[in-house]
Coordinates of C-alpha atoms in Angstrom, one line a residue:
Chain A
M1 CA 25.3 -169.6 24.0
D2 CA 22.0 -171.4 24.1
K3 CA 20.9 -174.0 21.6
L4 CA 18.8 -171.7 19.5
S5 CA 21.5 -169.0 19.2
E6 CA 23.9 -171.7 18.0
L7 CA 21.5 -173.0 15.4
V8 CA 20.8 -169.4 14.2
K9 CA 24.5 -168.7 13.9
K10 CA 25.1 -171.9 12.0
A11 CA 22.2 -171.2 9.7
Q12 CA 23.6 -167.7 9.1
Q13 CA 26.7 -169.4 7.9
G14 CA 24.6 -171.3 5.4
E15 CA 24.0 -174.6 7.3
K16 CA 20.7 -175.7 6.0
A17 CA 20.3 -178.6 8.5
S18 CA 20.5 -176.1 11.4
Y19 CA 17.8 -174.1 9.7
G20 CA 15.7 -177.3 9.4
E21 CA 15.9 -177.6 13.2
I22 CA 14.8 -174.0 13.7
Y23 CA 12.0 -174.7 11.3
N24 CA 10.8 -177.7 13.3
L25 CA 11.0 -175.7 16.5
F26 CA 8.8 -172.8 15.3
I27 CA 6.5 -174.2 12.6
K28 CA 3.5 -174.8 14.8
K29 CA 3.8 -171.5 16.6
I30 CA 4.0 -169.6 13.3
Y31 CA 1.2 -171.6 11.7
R32 CA -1.2 -171.0 14.6
F33 CA -0.4 -167.3 14.6
I34 CA -1.1 -167.0 10.9
Y35 CA -4.1 -169.3 10.9
Y36 CA -6.0 -167.2 13.5
S37 CA -5.5 -164.2 11.2
V38 CA -6.5 -165.7 7.9
N39 CA -8.9 -168.6 9.0
E40 CA -7.9 -170.9 6.1
K41 CA -5.7 -173.9 6.6
Q42 CA -4.1 -174.1 3.1
L43 CA -3.5 -170.4 3.1
A44 CA -2.0 -170.5 6.6
E45 CA 0.3 -173.3 5.5
D46 CA 1.4 -171.4 2.4
L47 CA 2.1 -168.2 4.4
T48 CA 4.0 -170.3 7.0
Q49 CA 6.2 -171.6 4.3
N50 CA 6.7 -168.1 2.9
T51 CA 7.6 -166.9 6.4
F52 CA 10.4 -169.4 6.7
L53 CA 11.6 -168.8 3.2
K54 CA 11.7 -165.0 3.8
A55 CA 13.4 -165.5 7.1
W56 CA 16.1 -167.6 5.4
I57 CA 16.6 -165.0 2.7
S58 CA 16.9 -162.2 5.2
L59 CA 18.9 -164.2 7.8
G60 CA 22.0 -162.1 7.1
N61 CA 20.1 -159.1 8.5
F62 CA 19.1 -160.8 11.8
S63 CA 21.2 -160.0 14.8
F64 CA 20.5 -160.9 18.5
G65 CA 21.3 -157.3 19.3
K66 CA 18.1 -156.2 17.6
G67 CA 15.8 -158.7 19.4
T68 CA 14.9 -162.4 19.7
F69 CA 14.8 -164.8 16.8
Q70 CA 11.3 -165.7 17.7
A71 CA 10.2 -162.1 17.4
Y72 CA 12.1 -161.9 14.1
L73 CA 9.9 -164.8 12.7
F74 CA 6.7 -163.4 14.1
T75 CA 7.5 -160.1 12.5
I76 CA 7.9 -161.6 9.1
A77 CA 4.7 -163.7 9.6
R78 CA 2.7 -160.5 10.6
N79 CA 3.9 -158.6 7.6
L80 CA 3.0 -161.4 5.3
V81 CA -0.5 -161.6 6.8
I82 CA -0.9 -157.8 6.5
D83 CA 0.2 -158.0 2.8
Y84 CA -2.3 -160.8 2.2
Q85 CA -5.2 -159.0 3.9
R86 CA -4.4 -155.9 1.9
R87 CA -4.5 -157.9 -1.4
K88 CA -7.7 -159.7 -0.3
K89 CA -9.4 -156.3 0.2
E90 CA -8.7 -155.6 -3.4
L91 CA -10.6 -158.8 -4.5
S92 CA -14.2 -158.6 -5.5
I93 CA -16.9 -160.1 -3.3
D94 CA -17.5 -162.9 -5.8
E95 CA -13.9 -163.9 -5.7
N96 CA -13.9 -164.0 -1.9
W97 CA -17.0 -166.2 -2.0
D98 CA -15.2 -168.6 -4.4
I99 CA -12.3 -168.9 -2.1
S100 CA -14.4 -169.9 0.9
S101 CA -16.5 -172.3 -1.1
A102 CA -13.4 -174.1 -2.2
D103 CA -13.1 -175.6 1.4
N104 CA -14.8 -179.0 1.6
L105 CA -17.5 -179.6 4.2
E106 CA -15.3 -182.0 6.3
D107 CA -12.5 -179.5 6.4
Q108 CA -15.0 -176.7 7.4
I109 CA -16.5 -178.8 10.3
E110 CA -13.0 -179.7 11.6
K111 CA -11.9 -176.1 11.3
E112 CA -15.0 -174.9 13.3
E113 CA -14.5 -177.4 16.1
E114 CA -10.9 -176.6 16.5
K115 CA -11.2 -172.9 16.7
E116 CA -14.7 -172.4 18.2
K117 CA -13.7 -171.3 21.6
V118 CA -10.6 -169.4 20.7
K119 CA -12.3 -167.8 17.7
M120 CA -15.2 -166.7 20.0
I121 CA -12.7 -164.6 21.9
L122 CA -10.5 -163.4 19.0
D123 CA -13.5 -162.4 16.9
N124 CA -14.2 -159.6 19.3
L125 CA -10.9 -157.9 18.5
E126 CA -9.3 -155.8 15.7
D127 CA -6.4 -157.4 13.8
D128 CA -3.6 -155.8 15.8
E129 CA -5.4 -156.4 19.1
R130 CA -5.8 -160.1 18.1
R131 CA -2.1 -160.4 17.4
L132 CA -1.3 -158.8 20.7
I133 CA -3.5 -161.2 22.7
I134 CA -2.2 -164.2 20.8
L135 CA 1.4 -163.3 21.3
R136 CA 1.0 -162.4 24.9
Y137 CA -1.4 -165.0 26.3
F138 CA -1.2 -167.9 23.9
E139 CA 2.5 -167.7 22.7
E140 CA 3.6 -166.1 26.0
L141 CA 6.1 -163.7 24.4
E142 CA 7.6 -160.9 26.6
F143 CA 6.3 -157.4 26.0
E144 CA 9.7 -156.4 24.6
E145 CA 9.4 -159.2 22.0
I146 CA 5.9 -158.2 21.1
A147 CA 7.0 -154.6 20.8
Q148 CA 9.5 -155.8 18.2
V149 CA 6.8 -157.7 16.3
L150 CA 4.2 -155.0 16.3
N151 CA 6.6 -152.2 16.0
K152 CA 5.3 -150.4 19.1
N153 CA 6.6 -149.3 22.4
S154 CA 6.4 -152.0 25.1
G155 CA 4.9 -149.6 27.7
T156 CA 2.2 -148.7 25.2
L157 CA 1.5 -152.4 24.6
R158 CA 1.1 -153.0 28.3
V159 CA -1.5 -150.3 28.5
R160 CA -3.2 -151.6 25.4
V161 CA -3.4 -155.1 26.7
H162 CA -5.1 -153.7 29.8
R163 CA -7.6 -151.9 27.6
I164 CA -8.2 -155.0 25.5
L165 CA -8.8 -157.2 28.5
K166 CA -11.4 -154.8 29.8
K167 CA -13.1 -154.8 26.4
L168 CA -13.1 -158.7 26.3
K169 CA -14.4 -158.9 29.8
D170 CA -17.3 -156.6 28.9
K171 CA -18.1 -158.5 25.8
L172 CA -18.1 -161.9 27.6
E173 CA -20.3 -160.6 30.4
E174 CA -22.7 -159.3 27.8
K175 CA -23.1 -162.8 26.4
Chain B
M1 CA -14.7 -162.9 35.8
N2 CA -10.9 -163.2 35.7
I3 CA -10.3 -162.6 32.0
E4 CA -6.5 -163.2 32.3
Q5 CA -7.2 -166.6 33.8
Y6 CA -9.8 -167.3 31.1
L7 CA -7.2 -166.6 28.4
K8 CA -4.6 -168.7 30.1
N9 CA -7.1 -171.6 30.2
L10 CA -7.9 -171.0 26.5
K11 CA -4.2 -171.4 25.6
K12 CA -4.6 -175.2 25.7
E13 CA -7.4 -174.9 23.1
Y14 CA -5.3 -172.6 21.0
Q15 CA -2.4 -175.0 21.0
K16 CA -4.6 -177.9 19.9
L17 CA -4.6 -176.4 16.5
E18 CA -1.9 -177.8 14.3
P19 CA -1.1 -177.8 10.6
S20 CA -1.9 -181.0 8.6
Q21 CA 0.2 -184.0 9.1
Y22 CA 1.3 -183.8 5.5
F23 CA 2.5 -180.3 6.1
I24 CA 4.4 -181.2 9.2
E25 CA 6.1 -184.1 7.4
Q26 CA 6.7 -182.4 4.0
G27 CA 7.0 -178.8 4.9
W28 CA 10.7 -178.8 5.6
P29 CA 11.8 -181.1 2.7
K30 CA 9.9 -178.8 0.3
L31 CA 11.3 -175.6 1.9
K32 CA 14.8 -177.1 1.8
D33 CA 14.5 -177.6 -2.0
K34 CA 13.5 -173.9 -2.3
I35 CA 16.3 -172.6 -0.1
L36 CA 18.9 -174.6 -2.0
E37 CA 18.1 -172.3 -4.9
T38 CA 18.1 -169.2 -2.7
E39 CA 21.1 -167.6 -1.1
I40 CA 21.0 -165.7 2.1
K41 CA 21.1 -162.0 1.3
K42 CA 24.3 -160.5 2.3
L43 CA 24.2 -157.4 4.5
P44 CA 24.7 -154.2 2.4
R45 CA 28.3 -153.1 2.7
L46 CA 27.3 -150.2 5.0
R47 CA 30.8 -149.4 6.0
A48 CA 31.9 -149.2 2.4
T49 CA 28.9 -147.1 1.5
R50 CA 29.5 -144.7 4.4
A51 CA 33.2 -144.4 3.5
Y52 CA 32.1 -143.6 0.0
L53 CA 29.7 -140.9 1.1
F54 CA 32.2 -139.5 3.5
L55 CA 34.7 -139.2 0.6
S56 CA 31.9 -137.5 -1.4
L57 CA 31.4 -135.0 1.4
V58 CA 35.1 -134.3 1.6
L59 CA 35.2 -133.9 -2.2
L60 CA 32.2 -131.6 -2.1
I61 CA 33.9 -129.5 0.6
L62 CA 37.1 -129.4 -1.3
L63 CA 35.5 -128.4 -4.5
S64 CA 33.2 -125.9 -3.2
G65 CA 35.2 -124.7 -0.2
V66 CA 34.3 -125.1 3.4
G67 CA 33.0 -121.6 3.6
V68 CA 30.5 -122.1 0.7
V69 CA 29.1 -125.3 2.4
Q70 CA 28.9 -123.5 5.7
A71 CA 27.3 -120.4 4.2
S72 CA 24.8 -122.6 2.3
Q73 CA 23.4 -123.9 5.5
K74 CA 21.4 -120.7 6.1
S75 CA 20.2 -120.4 2.5
L76 CA 16.5 -120.6 1.7
P77 CA 14.7 -122.1 -1.3
G78 CA 15.3 -120.1 -4.5
E79 CA 18.7 -118.7 -3.3
P80 CA 21.9 -119.6 -5.3
L81 CA 23.5 -121.7 -2.5
Y82 CA 20.3 -123.7 -1.7
P83 CA 21.3 -126.6 -4.0
V84 CA 24.6 -126.9 -2.1
K85 CA 22.7 -127.0 1.2
V86 CA 20.4 -129.8 -0.1
L87 CA 23.3 -131.8 -1.4
S88 CA 25.4 -131.5 1.7
E89 CA 22.2 -132.3 3.8
K90 CA 21.8 -135.6 1.9
V91 CA 25.4 -136.6 2.4
I92 CA 25.4 -135.7 6.1
T93 CA 22.1 -137.7 6.5
K94 CA 23.7 -140.8 4.9
V95 CA 27.0 -140.5 6.7
T96 CA 25.7 -139.8 10.2
G97 CA 22.4 -141.7 10.0
N98 CA 20.5 -138.7 11.3
K99 CA 17.1 -139.3 9.8
T100 CA 15.5 -136.1 11.0
L101 CA 18.0 -133.6 9.7
E102 CA 16.0 -132.9 6.5
V103 CA 12.7 -132.4 8.5
E104 CA 14.5 -130.1 10.9
N105 CA 16.0 -128.0 8.0
R106 CA 12.6 -127.7 6.3
A107 CA 11.0 -126.6 9.5
K108 CA 13.7 -123.9 10.0
E109 CA 13.1 -122.7 6.4
I110 CA 9.4 -122.5 7.0
I111 CA 10.0 -120.2 9.9
D112 CA 12.5 -118.0 8.0
L113 CA 10.2 -117.8 4.9
S114 CA 7.3 -116.9 7.2
K115 CA 9.3 -114.1 8.8
K116 CA 10.3 -112.8 5.3
E117 CA 6.6 -113.2 4.2
Q118 CA 7.7 -115.1 1.0
E119 CA 4.3 -116.8 0.6
E120 CA 4.9 -118.7 -2.6
K121 CA 8.2 -120.2 -1.5
L122 CA 6.6 -121.0 1.9
K123 CA 3.9 -123.0 0.2
E124 CA 6.4 -125.1 -1.7
T125 CA 8.6 -125.6 1.4
V126 CA 5.5 -126.7 3.4
E127 CA 4.8 -129.3 0.8
K128 CA 8.4 -130.5 0.9
Y129 CA 8.1 -130.6 4.7
R130 CA 5.1 -132.8 4.4
E131 CA 6.8 -135.2 2.0
T132 CA 9.9 -135.3 4.1
I133 CA 7.9 -136.1 7.3
L134 CA 6.1 -139.0 5.5
K135 CA 9.4 -140.4 4.2
T136 CA 11.2 -140.0 7.5
K137 CA 8.3 -141.4 9.5
K138 CA 8.2 -144.5 7.3
E139 CA 12.0 -145.0 7.6
I140 CA 11.8 -144.6 11.4
E141 CA 8.9 -147.0 11.8
E142 CA 10.7 -149.6 9.7
R143 CA 13.8 -149.3 11.9
G144 CA 11.6 -149.4 15.0
K145 CA 13.8 -146.8 16.7
E146 CA 13.7 -143.1 17.5
E147 CA 10.0 -142.9 17.0
K148 CA 9.5 -141.0 20.3
L149 CA 12.3 -138.6 19.6
F150 CA 10.9 -137.9 16.1
K151 CA 7.4 -137.2 17.6
K152 CA 9.0 -134.9 20.1
K153 CA 10.8 -133.0 17.4
L154 CA 7.6 -132.6 15.4
K155 CA 5.8 -131.4 18.5
K156 CA 8.6 -128.8 19.1
Q157 CA 8.3 -127.7 15.5
Q158 CA 4.6 -127.3 15.8
E159 CA 5.1 -125.1 18.9
E160 CA 7.6 -123.0 17.1
F161 CA 5.2 -122.5 14.1
E162 CA 2.5 -121.5 16.5
K163 CA 4.8 -119.0 18.1
V164 CA 5.7 -117.5 14.7
I165 CA 2.1 -117.4 13.6
K166 CA 1.4 -114.9 16.4
E167 CA 4.4 -112.7 15.4
T168 CA 3.7 -112.6 11.6
R169 CA 0.6 -111.7 9.6
D170 CA -1.8 -114.5 8.9
L171 CA 0.0 -116.9 6.4
K172 CA -1.9 -119.9 5.2
G173 CA 1.3 -121.8 4.6
L174 CA 2.2 -121.6 8.2
E175 CA -1.2 -122.9 9.3
K176 CA -0.7 -125.8 6.9
A177 CA 2.7 -126.5 8.4
I178 CA 1.1 -126.8 11.8
E179 CA -1.4 -129.2 10.5
V180 CA 1.3 -131.3 8.7
S181 CA 3.3 -131.4 11.9
K182 CA 0.3 -132.5 13.9
K183 CA -0.5 -135.2 11.4
G184 CA 3.1 -136.4 11.6
Q185 CA 2.6 -137.1 15.2
N186 CA 0.2 -139.9 16.3
G187 CA -3.5 -140.1 16.9
K188 CA -4.8 -139.1 20.3
E189 CA -5.5 -142.6 21.5
E190 CA -2.0 -143.8 20.7
E191 CA -0.5 -140.7 22.3
D192 CA -2.5 -141.5 25.5
D193 CA -1.3 -145.1 25.4
D194 CA 2.3 -143.9 24.9
K195 CA 2.1 -141.6 27.8
K196 CA 0.6 -144.2 30.1
G197 CA 3.0 -146.8 28.7
K198 CA 5.9 -144.5 29.6
D199 CA 4.6 -144.4 33.2
E200 CA 4.2 -148.2 33.2
D201 CA 7.8 -148.6 32.1
N202 CA 9.0 -146.5 35.0
K203 CA 7.3 -148.8 37.4
D204 CA 8.8 -151.9 38.9
E205 CA 7.0 -155.3 39.2
N206 CA 5.3 -154.1 42.4
G207 CA 3.9 -151.0 40.7
H208 CA 6.4 -148.7 42.4
Q209 CA 8.2 -146.0 40.5
K210 CA 11.7 -147.0 39.5
E211 CA 14.5 -145.0 40.9
E212 CA 16.7 -145.4 37.9
E213 CA 16.0 -145.9 34.2
S214 CA 18.5 -148.7 34.0
G215 CA 17.3 -152.1 32.8
K216 CA 14.7 -150.7 30.4
S217 CA 14.9 -152.3 27.0
E218 CA 12.6 -150.1 25.0
G219 CA 12.9 -150.1 21.2

């Protein structure tokens, strides 16, 4: 049994220290994945915390037979982002403006510098396409794991990646 | 331009992004406080639930008689034995985990009602068929399993409806059933991707067709 499987098993038995180790292993991955969907640091941190809290609560339902633990975490993160985006759509334009204006200038400049290049690429994509590219090329998940996260067939995702790459290539060549 | 290489190079930029130092340091202690108050949800006692449902089925059979339950399976909406059919269907679905039984039964009823030209009952059953497809589709998507099988079944049902529509007089309910069945299947783009994806899955790393299906780990 590998280290992660051991930690998960112990955490499932209620060992919080083991879950702490799992948290430290995945916190940056989950944060980045969420950040590039919501584009807001504080919000990304909150959703990251919620991902780990939800993952803890549902830990009894996780089984290695159903997929990897990494995919389990990304699935929860994806669902939380989708919930957030759905709720955000219900907000008025004014409220949206208020949220973005709450970021201070320094934070905004820092944010822009960090994500400039990555954002340039990801902005060309739809939400699910963006997640697919992040998971495949930046987090290097296997197609079977991504299939679990996005709830799609892995063969379908292979074809879709091919199509997205072509789309990105065309966009970049246009610029 | 090699876009894959471009993305691989971009990975370094992507990984430069980190949460704030405060979050890295305080994230876990704060979460720990929260999880101290929260218990891991125990798995539902599925076996016990199934055993309970199995007993319900046995009881239902004993009370109503095997013959009645069997006879009810061919009943149509509005007929005296139809409630027995619906009840036994629910129990069988829970016990066996067969999510598509209800959709299949509604489809059969639509065909039978069309042949009997019971237009009003047909309309009601098509509506139930639509609701059942939506419910089943959601359950299957959540489970992430049997999606392909479900689509295949809907496609088959659609073909059966199309066959029946040629044999009977023009019934609006049947046309609606075809439309509902089509909607239950995916959009064209996704269907294309699925078809191509299936071909991809049958290829090995060198792009050759696999001789056997073993080693596939499709969800």
